[in-house]
Amino acid sequence: MASRLIVSPFTISYYTYQCFQSTGWIGPVSIFGYFVVGTIANKILMGPIVSTLFEQEKLEGDFRFKHMQIRVNAESVAFYRHEIAIKSRLCVILSELVKWST
């Protein structure tokens, strides 16, 4: 990793100079301009997608956790007759997950 950080500026400089030699100033400017425009477009387009995906993954994890908790505590739930309370909490978690998935 460190070697790439040290070598990369020299490599970029070398190829920028070679591009300048063959195309003039328009070559390096267009390449770096394309890079900047692509980076900005990527940032704008990926921002909302990443936050939505993060929220969906979080909700899926909550649902899996609750499902596992029910499997582990199934005997206790049956003895204490808490099926209705557990079912209502699980329905809320599942409905939030389905709402985000659609």
Short mmCIF file of C-alpha atoms in Angstrom, two decimals:
data_model
loop_
_atom_site.label_atom_id
_atom_site.label_comp_id
_atom_site.label_asym_id
_atom_site.label_seq_id
_atom_site.Cartn_x
_atom_site.Cartn_y
_atom_site.Cartn_z
CA MET A 1 0.00 0.00 0.00
CA ALA A 2 2.75 2.42 0.94
CA SER A 3 4.69 1.66 -2.24
CA ARG A 4 1.64 2.47 -4.37
CA LEU A 5 1.17 5.76 -2.53
CA ILE A 6 4.78 6.66 -3.17
CA VAL A 7 4.95 5.52 -6.81
CA SER A 8 1.50 6.72 -8.00
CA PRO A 9 2.24 10.48 -8.21
CA PHE A 10 5.32 9.79 -10.34
CA THR A 11 3.41 7.42 -12.60
CA ILE A 12 0.60 9.94 -13.07
CA SER A 13 3.10 12.70 -13.76
CA TYR A 14 4.95 10.57 -16.33
CA TYR A 15 1.82 9.62 -18.25
CA THR A 16 0.47 13.15 -18.06
CA TYR A 17 3.71 14.40 -19.62
CA GLN A 18 3.57 11.70 -22.32
CA CYS A 19 -0.06 12.64 -23.07
CA PHE A 20 0.93 16.32 -23.25
CA GLN A 21 3.74 15.51 -25.66
CA SER A 22 1.46 13.67 -28.06
CA THR A 23 -1.79 15.69 -27.83
CA GLY A 24 -0.84 19.09 -26.44
CA TRP A 25 -2.60 20.68 -23.51
CA ILE A 26 -6.06 19.44 -24.55
CA GLY A 27 -5.23 15.77 -23.75
CA PRO A 28 -4.37 16.06 -20.05
CA VAL A 29 -7.07 18.70 -19.47
CA SER A 30 -9.75 16.50 -21.04
CA ILE A 31 -8.62 13.42 -19.09
CA PHE A 32 -8.57 15.20 -15.75
CA GLY A 33 -11.83 16.99 -16.61
CA TYR A 34 -13.46 13.65 -17.41
CA PHE A 35 -12.22 12.30 -14.08
CA VAL A 36 -13.61 15.27 -12.13
CA VAL A 37 -16.99 15.19 -13.91
CA GLY A 38 -17.24 11.42 -13.38
CA THR A 39 -16.37 11.75 -9.70
CA ILE A 40 -18.99 14.45 -9.13
CA ALA A 41 -21.66 12.50 -11.04
CA ASN A 42 -20.84 9.37 -9.07
CA LYS A 43 -21.10 11.24 -5.78
CA ILE A 44 -24.47 12.77 -6.72
CA LEU A 45 -25.97 9.54 -8.04
CA MET A 46 -24.63 7.14 -5.44
CA GLY A 47 -25.42 9.22 -2.33
CA PRO A 48 -29.16 8.45 -2.15
CA ILE A 49 -28.66 4.84 -3.23
CA VAL A 50 -26.11 4.14 -0.51
CA SER A 51 -28.23 5.63 2.27
CA THR A 52 -31.31 3.69 1.13
CA LEU A 53 -29.35 0.46 0.89
CA PHE A 54 -27.87 1.03 4.35
CA GLU A 55 -31.35 1.54 5.84
CA GLN A 56 -32.69 -1.60 4.16
CA GLU A 57 -29.75 -3.70 5.36
CA LYS A 58 -30.27 -2.38 8.89
CA LEU A 59 -33.95 -3.32 8.83
CA GLU A 60 -33.15 -6.79 7.46
CA GLY A 61 -30.65 -7.28 10.28
CA ASP A 62 -33.26 -6.20 12.86
CA PHE A 63 -35.73 -8.69 11.40
CA ARG A 64 -33.16 -11.52 11.41
CA PHE A 65 -32.23 -10.70 15.00
CA LYS A 66 -35.86 -10.78 16.11
CA HIS A 67 -36.46 -14.03 14.22
CA MET A 68 -33.45 -15.64 15.91
CA GLN A 69 -34.56 -14.32 19.28
CA ILE A 70 -37.97 -15.96 18.80
CA ARG A 71 -36.36 -19.26 17.80
CA VAL A 72 -34.14 -19.24 20.88
CA ASN A 73 -36.92 -18.23 23.26
CA ALA A 74 -39.77 -20.22 21.69
CA GLU A 75 -40.28 -22.45 24.71
CA SER A 76 -40.41 -19.51 27.15
CA VAL A 77 -42.84 -17.64 24.91
CA ALA A 78 -45.11 -20.68 24.74
CA PHE A 79 -45.08 -21.21 28.52
CA TYR A 80 -45.80 -17.56 29.31
CA ARG A 81 -48.39 -17.27 26.48
CA HIS A 82 -46.77 -14.18 24.92
CA GLU A 83 -47.45 -15.21 21.33
CA ILE A 84 -49.70 -12.21 20.62
CA ALA A 85 -47.20 -9.65 21.94
CA ILE A 86 -44.31 -11.22 20.06
CA LYS A 87 -46.38 -11.48 16.88
CA SER A 88 -47.38 -7.81 17.02
CA ARG A 89 -43.75 -6.68 17.51
CA LEU A 90 -42.58 -8.93 14.70
CA CYS A 91 -45.32 -7.64 12.39
CA VAL A 92 -44.18 -4.06 13.01
CA ILE A 93 -40.57 -4.94 12.16
CA LEU A 94 -41.62 -6.92 9.09
CA SER A 95 -43.91 -4.15 7.82
CA GLU A 96 -41.07 -1.60 8.13
CA LEU A 97 -38.81 -3.93 6.16
CA VAL A 98 -41.39 -4.49 3.43
CA LYS A 99 -42.10 -0.77 3.23
CA TRP A 100 -38.40 -0.05 2.58
CA SER A 101 -38.05 -2.97 0.15
CA THR A 102 -40.74 -1.72 -2.23
#
